[in-house]
PDB file of C-alpha atoms in Angstrom:
ATOM      1  CA  MET A   1     176.515  69.040  22.290  1.00 64.00           C
ATOM      2  CA  SER A   2     179.755  70.859  23.061  1.00 81.00           C
ATOM      3  CA  TRP A   3     179.811  74.534  24.027  1.00 93.00           C
ATOM      4  CA  PRO A   4     182.809  76.878  24.283  1.00 97.00           C
ATOM      5  CA  PHE A   5     181.686  77.825  27.818  1.00 98.00           C
ATOM      6  CA  HIS A   6     179.759  76.182  30.630  1.00 98.00           C
ATOM      7  CA  VAL A   7     178.233  79.406  31.937  1.00 98.00           C
ATOM      8  CA  MET A   8     177.756  82.921  30.574  1.00 98.00           C
ATOM      9  CA  GLY A   9     176.440  85.786  32.647  1.00 98.00           C
ATOM     10  CA  PHE A  10     175.733  89.465  32.954  1.00 97.00           C
ATOM     11  CA  GLY A  11     175.028  91.463  36.083  1.00 91.00           C
ATOM     12  CA  ALA A  12     176.797  93.151  38.964  1.00 82.00           C
ATOM     13  CA  LEU A  13     180.504  93.879  38.571  1.00 86.00           C
ATOM     14  CA  ALA A  14     181.976  95.688  41.568  1.00 85.00           C
ATOM     15  CA  ILE A  15     185.065  97.031  43.243  1.00 86.00           C
ATOM     16  CA  ASP A  16     184.831  96.425  46.992  1.00 83.00           C
ATOM     17  CA  ASP A  17     186.606  98.363  49.719  1.00 88.00           C
ATOM     18  CA  ILE A  18     186.477  95.872  52.602  1.00 87.00           C
ATOM     19  CA  VAL A  19     186.931  97.024  56.202  1.00 91.00           C
ATOM     20  CA  TYR A  20     187.395  94.422  58.947  1.00 90.00           C
ATOM     21  CA  VAL A  21     186.457  95.489  62.494  1.00 93.00           C
ATOM     22  CA  ASP A  22     187.064  93.957  65.907  1.00 92.00           C
ATOM     23  CA  ARG A  23     183.472  93.998  67.172  1.00 93.00           C
ATOM     24  CA  ALA A  24     180.104  92.719  66.012  1.00 90.00           C
ATOM     25  CA  LEU A  25     178.281  95.042  63.622  1.00 88.00           C
ATOM     26  CA  THR A  26     175.560  95.529  66.252  1.00 89.00           C
ATOM     27  CA  ALA A  27     178.088  97.082  68.671  1.00 89.00           C
ATOM     28  CA  GLY A  28     177.731 100.498  67.036  1.00 86.00           C
ATOM     29  CA  LYS A  29     181.462 101.162  66.789  1.00 90.00           C
ATOM     30  CA  GLY A  30     184.754  99.290  66.798  1.00 91.00           C
ATOM     31  CA  LYS A  31     188.385  99.362  65.741  1.00 95.00           C
ATOM     32  CA  VAL A  32     189.473  98.683  62.183  1.00 95.00           C
ATOM     33  CA  THR A  33     191.778  95.650  62.063  1.00 94.00           C
ATOM     34  CA  LYS A  34     192.390  95.492  58.307  1.00 90.00           C
ATOM     35  CA  ARG A  35     191.498  97.232  55.042  1.00 92.00           C
ATOM     36  CA  VAL A  36     191.618  95.645  51.595  1.00 85.00           C
ATOM     37  CA  THR A  37     190.323  96.416  48.126  1.00 83.00           C
ATOM     38  CA  ASP A  38     188.944  93.504  46.133  1.00 81.00           C
ATOM     39  CA  HIS A  39     186.872  92.891  43.025  1.00 84.00           C
ATOM     40  CA  GLY A  40     183.339  91.582  43.435  1.00 81.00           C
ATOM     41  CA  GLY A  41     179.781  91.698  42.170  1.00 86.00           C
ATOM     42  CA  ASN A  42     177.173  88.920  42.179  1.00 90.00           C
ATOM     43  CA  VAL A  43     177.528  87.564  38.661  1.00 95.00           C
ATOM     44  CA  ALA A  44     181.184  88.522  38.241  1.00 93.00           C
ATOM     45  CA  THR A  45     182.285  86.623  41.351  1.00 93.00           C
ATOM     46  CA  ALA A  46     180.014  83.707  40.463  1.00 96.00           C
ATOM     47  CA  LEU A  47     181.746  83.403  37.092  1.00 97.00           C
ATOM     48  CA  VAL A  48     185.165  83.450  38.773  1.00 96.00           C
ATOM     49  CA  ALA A  49     183.862  80.627  41.000  1.00 96.00           C
ATOM     50  CA  VAL A  50     182.955  78.654  37.873  1.00 98.00           C
ATOM     51  CA  VAL A  51     186.535  78.970  36.627  1.00 98.00           C
ATOM     52  CA  ARG A  52     188.076  78.058  40.005  1.00 97.00           C
ATOM     53  CA  LEU A  53     185.885  74.941  40.013  1.00 98.00           C
ATOM     54  CA  GLY A  54     187.259  73.885  36.645  1.00 98.00           C
ATOM     55  CA  GLY A  55     184.591  75.298  34.347  1.00 98.00           C
ATOM     56  CA  ARG A  56     184.691  77.779  31.487  1.00 98.00           C
ATOM     57  CA  ALA A  57     182.883  81.090  31.939  1.00 98.00           C
ATOM     58  CA  ALA A  58     182.243  84.294  30.020  1.00 98.00           C
ATOM     59  CA  PHE A  59     181.016  87.700  31.171  1.00 97.00           C
ATOM     60  CA  VAL A  60     178.725  89.353  28.595  1.00 97.00           C
ATOM     61  CA  GLY A  61     177.601  92.433  30.533  1.00 95.00           C
ATOM     62  CA  TRP A  62     178.612  96.034  29.910  1.00 93.00           C
ATOM     63  CA  LEU A  63     182.304  96.882  30.263  1.00 92.00           C
ATOM     64  CA  GLY A  64     184.116 100.189  29.885  1.00 86.00           C
ATOM     65  CA  GLU A  65     186.080 101.071  26.798  1.00 79.00           C
ATOM     66  CA  GLN A  66     189.658  99.851  26.949  1.00 64.00           C
ATOM     67  CA  PRO A  67     192.163 100.580  28.250  1.00 56.00           C
ATOM     68  CA  LEU A  68     191.393 103.348  30.752  1.00 47.00           C
ATOM     69  CA  THR A  69     187.861 102.518  31.930  1.00 50.00           C
ATOM     70  CA  ASP A  70     187.943  98.726  31.916  1.00 54.00           C
ATOM     71  CA  PHE A  71     188.561  98.358  35.640  1.00 61.00           C
ATOM     72  CA  GLY A  72     186.594  95.241  36.496  1.00 64.00           C
ATOM     73  CA  GLY A  73     186.844  93.516  33.124  1.00 81.00           C
ATOM     74  CA  SER A  74     190.625  93.271  33.165  1.00 83.00           C
ATOM     75  CA  GLU A  75     190.461  91.674  36.603  1.00 86.00           C
ATOM     76  CA  LEU A  76     187.888  89.158  35.392  1.00 91.00           C
ATOM     77  CA  GLU A  77     190.165  88.261  32.513  1.00 91.00           C
ATOM     78  CA  ARG A  78     193.080  87.729  34.900  1.00 90.00           C
ATOM     79  CA  ASP A  79     190.819  85.403  36.893  1.00 93.00           C
ATOM     80  CA  GLY A  80     190.202  83.315  33.786  1.00 95.00           C
ATOM     81  CA  VAL A  81     186.771  84.648  32.772  1.00 96.00           C
ATOM     82  CA  ASP A  82     186.392  85.379  29.059  1.00 96.00           C
ATOM     83  CA  ILE A  83     185.328  88.972  28.313  1.00 95.00           C
ATOM     84  CA  SER A  84     185.735  88.964  24.530  1.00 94.00           C
ATOM     85  CA  PHE A  85     181.969  89.022  23.900  1.00 96.00           C
ATOM     86  CA  ALA A  86     181.163  91.774  26.435  1.00 95.00           C
ATOM     87  CA  PRO A  87     179.667  94.944  24.894  1.00 94.00           C
ATOM     88  CA  ARG A  88     181.644  98.141  25.501  1.00 91.00           C
ATOM     89  CA  HIS A  89     180.404 101.601  26.437  1.00 89.00           C
ATOM     90  CA  ALA A  90     182.243 104.750  27.465  1.00 84.00           C
ATOM     91  CA  ASP A  91     179.895 105.243  30.428  1.00 84.00           C
ATOM     92  CA  ALA A  92     180.206 101.690  31.762  1.00 86.00           C
ATOM     93  CA  ALA A  93     181.828 101.370  35.199  1.00 84.00           C
ATOM     94  CA  PRO A  94     181.810  98.913  38.096  1.00 86.00           C
ATOM     95  CA  ILE A  95     179.609  99.354  41.150  1.00 85.00           C
ATOM     96  CA  ARG A  96     181.587 100.738  44.103  1.00 88.00           C
ATOM     97  CA  SER A  97     180.971  99.078  47.459  1.00 85.00           C
ATOM     98  CA  VAL A  98     182.162  99.540  51.025  1.00 91.00           C
ATOM     99  CA  ILE A  99     181.853  96.299  53.006  1.00 88.00           C
ATOM    100  CA  THR A 100     182.228  96.181  56.787  1.00 92.00           C
ATOM    101  CA  VAL A 101     183.027  92.723  58.166  1.00 88.00           C
ATOM    102  CA  GLY A 102     182.711  91.796  61.846  1.00 89.00           C
ATOM    103  CA  PRO A 103     184.816  89.202  63.727  1.00 88.00           C
ATOM    104  CA  ASP A 104     182.091  86.581  63.203  1.00 82.00           C
ATOM    105  CA  GLY A 105     182.269  86.968  59.417  1.00 77.00           C
ATOM    106  CA  ASP A 106     178.980  88.853  59.199  1.00 82.00           C
ATOM    107  CA  ARG A 107     179.017  91.914  56.961  1.00 80.00           C
ATOM    108  CA  PHE A 108     177.196  95.068  55.916  1.00 90.00           C
ATOM    109  CA  ILE A 109     177.438  96.194  52.294  1.00 87.00           C
ATOM    110  CA  ALA A 110     176.965  99.837  51.277  1.00 91.00           C
ATOM    111  CA  TYR A 111     177.011 100.311  47.519  1.00 87.00           C
ATOM    112  CA  ASP A 112     176.701 102.948  44.840  1.00 87.00           C
ATOM    113  CA  ASP A 113     175.107 101.315  41.792  1.00 82.00           C
ATOM    114  CA  ASP A 114     174.350 104.360  39.658  1.00 85.00           C
ATOM    115  CA  VAL A 115     176.100 102.770  36.669  1.00 85.00           C
ATOM    116  CA  LEU A 116     175.161 101.138  33.366  1.00 83.00           C
ATOM    117  CA  HIS A 117     173.494  97.779  34.086  1.00 89.00           C
ATOM    118  CA  GLY A 118     172.633  94.608  32.228  1.00 93.00           C
ATOM    119  CA  THR A 119     173.881  94.103  28.704  1.00 96.00           C
ATOM    120  CA  SER A 120     173.344  95.371  25.191  1.00 96.00           C
ATOM    121  CA  GLN A 121     169.923  94.646  23.710  1.00 95.00           C
ATOM    122  CA  ALA A 122     171.822  93.885  20.500  1.00 95.00           C
ATOM    123  CA  LEU A 123     173.801  91.014  22.057  1.00 96.00           C
ATOM    124  CA  PRO A 124     173.710  88.480  19.195  1.00 96.00           C
ATOM    125  CA  ASP A 125     172.063  85.071  19.436  1.00 97.00           C
ATOM    126  CA  GLU A 126     175.400  83.644  18.305  1.00 96.00           C
ATOM    127  CA  VAL A 127     176.905  84.923  21.564  1.00 97.00           C
ATOM    128  CA  LEU A 128     174.068  83.736  23.795  1.00 96.00           C
ATOM    129  CA  THR A 129     174.369  80.206  22.449  1.00 96.00           C
ATOM    130  CA  GLN A 130     178.041  79.933  23.448  1.00 97.00           C
ATOM    131  CA  ALA A 131     176.958  78.240  26.731  1.00 98.00           C
ATOM    132  CA  PRO A 132     174.061  76.093  27.969  1.00 98.00           C
ATOM    133  CA  VAL A 133     173.523  78.219  31.094  1.00 98.00           C
ATOM    134  CA  LEU A 134     172.933  81.956  31.482  1.00 98.00           C
ATOM    135  CA  LEU A 135     173.384  83.445  34.963  1.00 98.00           C
ATOM    136  CA  ILE A 136     171.672  86.750  35.765  1.00 98.00           C
ATOM    137  CA  ASP A 137     170.981  88.882  38.828  1.00 95.00           C
ATOM    138  CA  GLY A 138     168.490  91.584  39.763  1.00 94.00           C
ATOM    139  CA  TYR A 139     170.027  94.089  37.362  1.00 93.00           C
ATOM    140  CA  ALA A 140     168.775  91.969  34.446  1.00 95.00           C
ATOM    141  CA  THR A 141     165.604  94.046  34.675  1.00 94.00           C
ATOM    142  CA  HIS A 142     167.463  96.394  32.299  1.00 92.00           C
ATOM    143  CA  SER A 143     167.815  93.612  29.717  1.00 96.00           C
ATOM    144  CA  GLU A 144     164.622  91.557  29.956  1.00 96.00           C
ATOM    145  CA  ALA A 145     164.433  91.136  26.178  1.00 97.00           C
ATOM    146  CA  VAL A 146     167.852  89.463  26.162  1.00 98.00           C
ATOM    147  CA  VAL A 147     166.758  87.053  28.904  1.00 98.00           C
ATOM    148  CA  ALA A 148     163.611  86.249  26.913  1.00 97.00           C
ATOM    149  CA  ARG A 149     165.711  85.509  23.821  1.00 98.00           C
ATOM    150  CA  ALA A 150     167.989  83.258  25.868  1.00 98.00           C
ATOM    151  CA  ARG A 151     165.014  81.194  27.051  1.00 97.00           C
ATOM    152  CA  ALA A 152     163.628  81.014  23.515  1.00 97.00           C
ATOM    153  CA  LEU A 153     167.015  79.737  22.346  1.00 97.00           C
ATOM    154  CA  GLY A 154     166.830  76.920  24.892  1.00 96.00           C
ATOM    155  CA  LEU A 155     169.286  78.203  27.475  1.00 97.00           C
ATOM    156  CA  ILE A 156     168.920  77.367  31.151  1.00 98.00           C
ATOM    157  CA  VAL A 157     168.434  80.698  32.949  1.00 98.00           C
ATOM    158  CA  VAL A 158     169.578  80.835  36.586  1.00 98.00           C
ATOM    159  CA  ALA A 159     168.450  83.953  38.469  1.00 97.00           C
ATOM    160  CA  ASP A 160     170.067  85.428  41.590  1.00 96.00           C
ATOM    161  CA  ILE A 161     167.546  88.019  42.823  1.00 95.00           C
ATOM    162  CA  GLU A 162     167.953  89.903  46.124  1.00 92.00           C
ATOM    163  CA  TRP A 163     165.471  92.769  45.775  1.00 90.00           C
ATOM    164  CA  THR A 164     162.442  93.741  43.723  1.00 93.00           C
ATOM    165  CA  ALA A 165     162.002  96.618  41.298  1.00 90.00           C
ATOM    166  CA  GLY A 166     158.318  95.819  40.875  1.00 92.00           C
ATOM    167  CA  PRO A 167     156.915  94.565  37.551  1.00 95.00           C
ATOM    168  CA  ALA A 168     160.363  94.539  35.912  1.00 94.00           C
ATOM    169  CA  THR A 169     161.575  92.045  38.521  1.00 96.00           C
ATOM    170  CA  ASP A 170     158.388  90.017  38.098  1.00 96.00           C
ATOM    171  CA  GLY A 171     159.279  89.780  34.415  1.00 96.00           C
ATOM    172  CA  ILE A 172     162.735  88.288  34.834  1.00 96.00           C
ATOM    173  CA  ILE A 173     161.548  85.977  37.615  1.00 97.00           C
ATOM    174  CA  ALA A 174     158.878  84.642  35.256  1.00 96.00           C
ATOM    175  CA  LEU A 175     161.515  84.046  32.576  1.00 97.00           C
ATOM    176  CA  SER A 176     163.940  82.179  34.846  1.00 97.00           C
ATOM    177  CA  ASP A 177     163.594  78.408  35.061  1.00 96.00           C
ATOM    178  CA  HIS A 178     165.998  78.143  38.019  1.00 98.00           C
ATOM    179  CA  LEU A 179     165.425  80.639  40.816  1.00 98.00           C
ATOM    180  CA  VAL A 180     168.207  80.607  43.412  1.00 98.00           C
ATOM    181  CA  LEU A 181     167.181  83.221  45.955  1.00 97.00           C
ATOM    182  CA  PRO A 182     167.959  84.216  49.544  1.00 96.00           C
ATOM    183  CA  LEU A 183     165.229  82.981  51.877  1.00 97.00           C
ATOM    184  CA  SER A 184     164.876  86.517  53.248  1.00 96.00           C
ATOM    185  CA  PHE A 185     163.971  87.833  49.787  1.00 96.00           C
ATOM    186  CA  GLY A 186     161.632  84.907  49.200  1.00 96.00           C
ATOM    187  CA  ARG A 187     159.723  85.748  52.378  1.00 97.00           C
ATOM    188  CA  THR A 188     159.279  89.364  51.328  1.00 96.00           C
ATOM    189  CA  TYR A 189     158.441  88.617  47.706  1.00 96.00           C
ATOM    190  CA  ALA A 190     156.042  85.711  48.337  1.00 96.00           C
ATOM    191  CA  GLY A 191     154.485  87.110  51.508  1.00 96.00           C
ATOM    192  CA  GLU A 192     155.034  83.791  53.280  1.00 97.00           C
ATOM    193  CA  ASN A 193     157.290  82.739  56.144  1.00 95.00           C
ATOM    194  CA  ASP A 194     157.546  78.964  55.809  1.00 96.00           C
ATOM    195  CA  PRO A 195     160.076  77.796  53.179  1.00 96.00           C
ATOM    196  CA  ALA A 196     157.704  75.178  51.762  1.00 96.00           C
ATOM    197  CA  ALA A 197     154.976  77.797  51.338  1.00 96.00           C
ATOM    198  CA  ILE A 198     157.421  80.178  49.630  1.00 97.00           C
ATOM    199  CA  LEU A 199     158.547  77.466  47.237  1.00 97.00           C
ATOM    200  CA  ASP A 200     154.921  76.760  46.410  1.00 96.00           C
ATOM    201  CA  LYS A 201     154.201  80.450  45.752  1.00 96.00           C
ATOM    202  CA  LEU A 202     157.241  80.778  43.461  1.00 97.00           C
ATOM    203  CA  TRP A 203     156.537  77.578  41.575  1.00 96.00           C
ATOM    204  CA  SER A 204     155.160  77.425  38.048  1.00 94.00           C
ATOM    205  CA  THR A 205     154.917  74.810  35.342  1.00 92.00           C
ATOM    206  CA  GLU A 206     157.767  76.614  33.563  1.00 91.00           C
ATOM    207  CA  ARG A 207     160.182  76.095  36.467  1.00 96.00           C
ATOM    208  CA  SER A 208     162.841  73.435  36.749  1.00 98.00           C
ATOM    209  CA  ALA A 209     163.851  74.362  40.304  1.00 98.00           C
ATOM    210  CA  VAL A 210     163.448  76.951  43.042  1.00 98.00           C
ATOM    211  CA  VAL A 211     166.159  77.151  45.698  1.00 98.00           C
ATOM    212  CA  LEU A 212     166.036  79.253  48.863  1.00 98.00           C
ATOM    213  CA  THR A 213     169.402  79.822  50.548  1.00 97.00           C
ATOM    214  CA  ASP A 214     169.604  80.598  54.263  1.00 95.00           C
ATOM    215  CA  GLY A 215     173.273  80.850  55.186  1.00 89.00           C
ATOM    216  CA  ASP A 216     174.331  78.522  57.979  1.00 88.00           C
ATOM    217  CA  HIS A 217     170.784  77.129  58.147  1.00 93.00           C
ATOM    218  CA  GLY A 218     171.204  75.493  54.753  1.00 95.00           C
ATOM    219  CA  SER A 219     168.994  75.599  51.667  1.00 97.00           C
ATOM    220  CA  TYR A 220     165.517  74.516  50.594  1.00 98.00           C
ATOM    221  CA  LEU A 221     164.644  73.109  47.179  1.00 97.00           C
ATOM    222  CA  ARG A 222     161.687  72.212  45.020  1.00 97.00           C
ATOM    223  CA  GLN A 223     162.496  70.561  41.696  1.00 97.00           C
ATOM    224  CA  LYS A 224     160.513  69.529  38.651  1.00 96.00           C
ATOM    225  CA  ASP A 225     158.876  66.076  38.619  1.00 93.00           C
ATOM    226  CA  ASP A 226     159.421  65.676  42.354  1.00 93.00           C
ATOM    227  CA  ALA A 227     156.668  66.134  44.935  1.00 89.00           C
ATOM    228  CA  ALA A 228     159.154  66.543  47.796  1.00 94.00           C
ATOM    229  CA  VAL A 229     160.539  69.709  49.341  1.00 96.00           C
ATOM    230  CA  TRP A 230     164.191  69.187  50.210  1.00 97.00           C
ATOM    231  CA  HIS A 231     166.371  70.690  52.912  1.00 97.00           C
ATOM    232  CA  VAL A 232     170.138  70.608  52.412  1.00 97.00           C
ATOM    233  CA  PRO A 233     171.905  71.436  55.709  1.00 96.00           C
ATOM    234  CA  ALA A 234     174.946  73.693  55.780  1.00 93.00           C
ATOM    235  CA  TYR A 235     178.409  72.581  56.857  1.00 93.00           C
ATOM    236  CA  ARG A 236     179.449  73.664  60.320  1.00 90.00           C
ATOM    237  CA  VAL A 237     182.445  75.925  59.745  1.00 88.00           C
ATOM    238  CA  GLU A 238     184.150  78.815  61.498  1.00 84.00           C
ATOM    239  CA  ALA A 239     183.262  81.687  59.170  1.00 80.00           C
ATOM    240  CA  VAL A 240     185.980  84.286  58.628  1.00 77.00           C
ATOM    241  CA  ASP A 241     184.248  86.353  55.944  1.00 75.00           C
ATOM    242  CA  THR A 242     180.893  85.599  54.278  1.00 77.00           C
ATOM    243  CA  THR A 243     181.503  88.111  51.458  1.00 73.00           C
ATOM    244  CA  GLY A 244     180.914  86.371  48.129  1.00 79.00           C
ATOM    245  CA  ALA A 245     179.525  83.146  49.626  1.00 89.00           C
ATOM    246  CA  GLY A 246     176.197  83.563  47.849  1.00 92.00           C
ATOM    247  CA  ASP A 247     177.970  84.356  44.587  1.00 94.00           C
ATOM    248  CA  CYS A 248     180.103  81.236  44.992  1.00 95.00           C
ATOM    249  CA  PHE A 249     176.900  79.234  45.542  1.00 96.00           C
ATOM    250  CA  HIS A 250     175.346  80.571  42.333  1.00 97.00           C
ATOM    251  CA  GLY A 251     178.452  79.896  40.264  1.00 97.00           C
ATOM    252  CA  ALA A 252     178.796  76.336  41.538  1.00 98.00           C
ATOM    253  CA  TYR A 253     175.077  75.706  41.022  1.00 98.00           C
ATOM    254  CA  ALA A 254     175.213  76.973  37.423  1.00 98.00           C
ATOM    255  CA  LEU A 255     178.306  74.891  36.665  1.00 98.00           C
ATOM    256  CA  ALA A 256     176.702  71.738  38.076  1.00 98.00           C
ATOM    257  CA  LEU A 257     173.678  72.374  35.847  1.00 98.00           C
ATOM    258  CA  ALA A 258     175.918  72.790  32.806  1.00 97.00           C
ATOM    259  CA  ARG A 259     177.525  69.471  33.648  1.00 96.00           C
ATOM    260  CA  GLY A 260     174.117  67.767  33.596  1.00 96.00           C
ATOM    261  CA  GLU A 261     173.444  67.345  37.317  1.00 96.00           C
ATOM    262  CA  VAL A 262     169.884  67.222  38.685  1.00 95.00           C
ATOM    263  CA  PRO A 263     168.863  70.226  40.842  1.00 96.00           C
ATOM    264  CA  LEU A 264     169.252  68.411  44.184  1.00 95.00           C
ATOM    265  CA  ASP A 265     172.866  67.547  43.375  1.00 94.00           C
ATOM    266  CA  CYS A 266     173.278  71.088  42.055  1.00 96.00           C
ATOM    267  CA  VAL A 267     172.455  72.317  45.583  1.00 97.00           C
ATOM    268  CA  VAL A 268     174.745  69.888  47.415  1.00 96.00           C
ATOM    269  CA  TYR A 269     177.758  70.940  45.344  1.00 97.00           C
ATOM    270  CA  PRO A 270     177.465  74.731  45.899  1.00 96.00           C
ATOM    271  CA  THR A 271     176.611  74.169  49.567  1.00 96.00           C
ATOM    272  CA  THR A 272     180.100  72.685  49.826  1.00 96.00           C
ATOM    273  CA  ALA A 273     181.787  75.354  47.707  1.00 96.00           C
ATOM    274  CA  ALA A 274     180.195  78.202  49.685  1.00 94.00           C
ATOM    275  CA  ALA A 275     181.181  76.617  53.017  1.00 93.00           C
ATOM    276  CA  ILE A 276     184.815  76.488  51.935  1.00 93.00           C
ATOM    277  CA  SER A 277     184.693  80.060  50.623  1.00 91.00           C
ATOM    278  CA  VAL A 278     183.765  81.606  53.989  1.00 88.00           C
ATOM    279  CA  THR A 279     186.891  80.219  55.654  1.00 85.00           C
ATOM    280  CA  ALA A 280     189.057  82.881  53.961  1.00 82.00           C
ATOM    281  CA  ARG A 281     188.890  86.666  53.760  1.00 77.00           C
ATOM    282  CA  GLY A 282     187.681  88.456  50.639  1.00 69.00           C
ATOM    283  CA  GLY A 283     184.961  87.711  48.123  1.00 66.00           C
ATOM    284  CA  ARG A 284     187.195  85.777  45.707  1.00 83.00           C
ATOM    285  CA  LYS A 285     190.285  84.704  47.637  1.00 82.00           C
ATOM    286  CA  GLY A 286     188.494  81.794  49.298  1.00 86.00           C
ATOM    287  CA  LEU A 287     186.797  80.408  46.190  1.00 93.00           C
ATOM    288  CA  PRO A 288     187.619  76.673  46.126  1.00 94.00           C
ATOM    289  CA  ASP A 289     188.589  74.269  43.375  1.00 96.00           C
ATOM    290  CA  ASP A 290     186.681  71.125  42.453  1.00 97.00           C
ATOM    291  CA  ALA A 291     189.099  68.797  44.245  1.00 97.00           C
ATOM    292  CA  ALA A 292     188.546  70.581  47.561  1.00 96.00           C
ATOM    293  CA  CYS A 293     184.771  70.357  47.128  1.00 97.00           C
ATOM    294  CA  ARG A 294     184.892  66.638  46.316  1.00 97.00           C
ATOM    295  CA  ALA A 295     187.085  65.990  49.364  1.00 97.00           C
ATOM    296  CA  TRP A 296     184.637  67.813  51.643  1.00 96.00           C
ATOM    297  CA  MET A 297     181.658  66.012  50.109  1.00 96.00           C
ATOM    298  CA  ALA A 298     183.332  62.673  50.871  1.00 96.00           C
ATOM    299  CA  ARG A 299     183.708  63.469  54.576  1.00 93.00           C
ATOM    300  CA  ASP A 300     181.638  61.588  57.140  1.00 93.00           C
ATOM    301  CA  ASP A 301     180.187  64.856  58.425  1.00 88.00           C
ATOM    302  CA  ALA A 302     179.064  66.099  55.008  1.00 93.00           C
ATOM    303  CA  PRO A 303     175.434  67.320  55.104  1.00 90.00           C
ATOM    304  CA  VAL A 304     172.778  64.867  53.894  1.00 93.00           C
ATOM    305  CA  PRO A 305     169.685  66.201  52.074  1.00 95.00           C
ATOM    306  CA  ALA A 306     166.377  65.404  53.728  1.00 95.00           C
ATOM    307  CA  SER A 307     162.807  65.562  52.459  1.00 94.00           C
ATOM    308  CA  ILE A 308     160.721  67.844  54.691  1.00 89.00           C
ATOM    309  CA  ALA A 309     157.416  67.889  52.778  1.00 70.00           C
ATOM    310  CA  GLY A 310     155.691  66.265  49.870  1.00 59.00           C
TER     311      GLY A 310
END
C-alpha cells in the first residue's frame, strides 16, 4: 500500500533559546560563549529528521491561527514537514525553552509548557490514515482517544515518553506498540534498574518492540517473536551538542518502521543518525541525510548489535 506520508505526528513544538557556556554544567557558573534561537520540540524535530533522511512527514498537532500566531508551524513547513492537516486554534503556541549547553555537549533544558497540547479530538480518520506510522510524545495524554483510534485503524504507534502524568500516561503507554524511551525514565516507571528487567516489565502481548536509549552507552531492545534482549552500542563521537539527539533517534526509528524494517534494524539506523546529529550545534542543524547514515553504517567501526539475554 502507498501512503502520502511515511510518518505523521503530534506532540511538542518548541522555540529554543540555546546558551552555550565554557564550563561543565556542574561548575555552578561560567561564561556564555554563544547564544542562538532555534526551533525544537520532541515530535516536531523528529519529523524534520524524517524529512532530512529522505522520508515524508506531516505534523497534525495544534498550531496557531495564521498568519500571526503560527510561529513553529511555518518553520516546520520550511523544513519540509507538511502542516496542511494540523488543526488550528487561536490559543495554540509553541513551548518556550531555555537550553544551557556545556563544552562537553551536555545540556539542561528549562521549559514553559503551559500551552495547548496534543491534537483535536475531531481529527478525522481520513487524516490519520495518511501514514503507516504515528509518532507521539508524553503530551499525547491530552489526546488519548485519537491514539486509540489510530491503533484501531491499524497504524503503528511509536511513543517517546520522558515523564509520567499518572494514569493518563499509563493509558498511552498501553496503546503504543513501539515504546522508545530513555533508560532513565524506564528505571523510574518500571521500578527496576537492569535494562533486561525493565524491558520485561514494559512488555505485553500487544507490543512489537520496547527500546531503551542510554546516550553514549547505546540502546537496549526487546522485539516481538524474539526471546533475546539486544544491546546496540553507540558510536564513539566527540559530542558538540546533544540537543535533539533523542528526537533524531525517534524520527529515524519511525521512518525505518515505515520502510518495513524489523525493530533491531530500526534501532541500528537511528543510532547512526543520532550520533551524527550531536557533532553539530543546535537541535536541527546537525540532522543527517540518509547517505551520511549509510556511509557511517558501512564503516569498520560501526557498532554491532549483541544479544545480552534470552
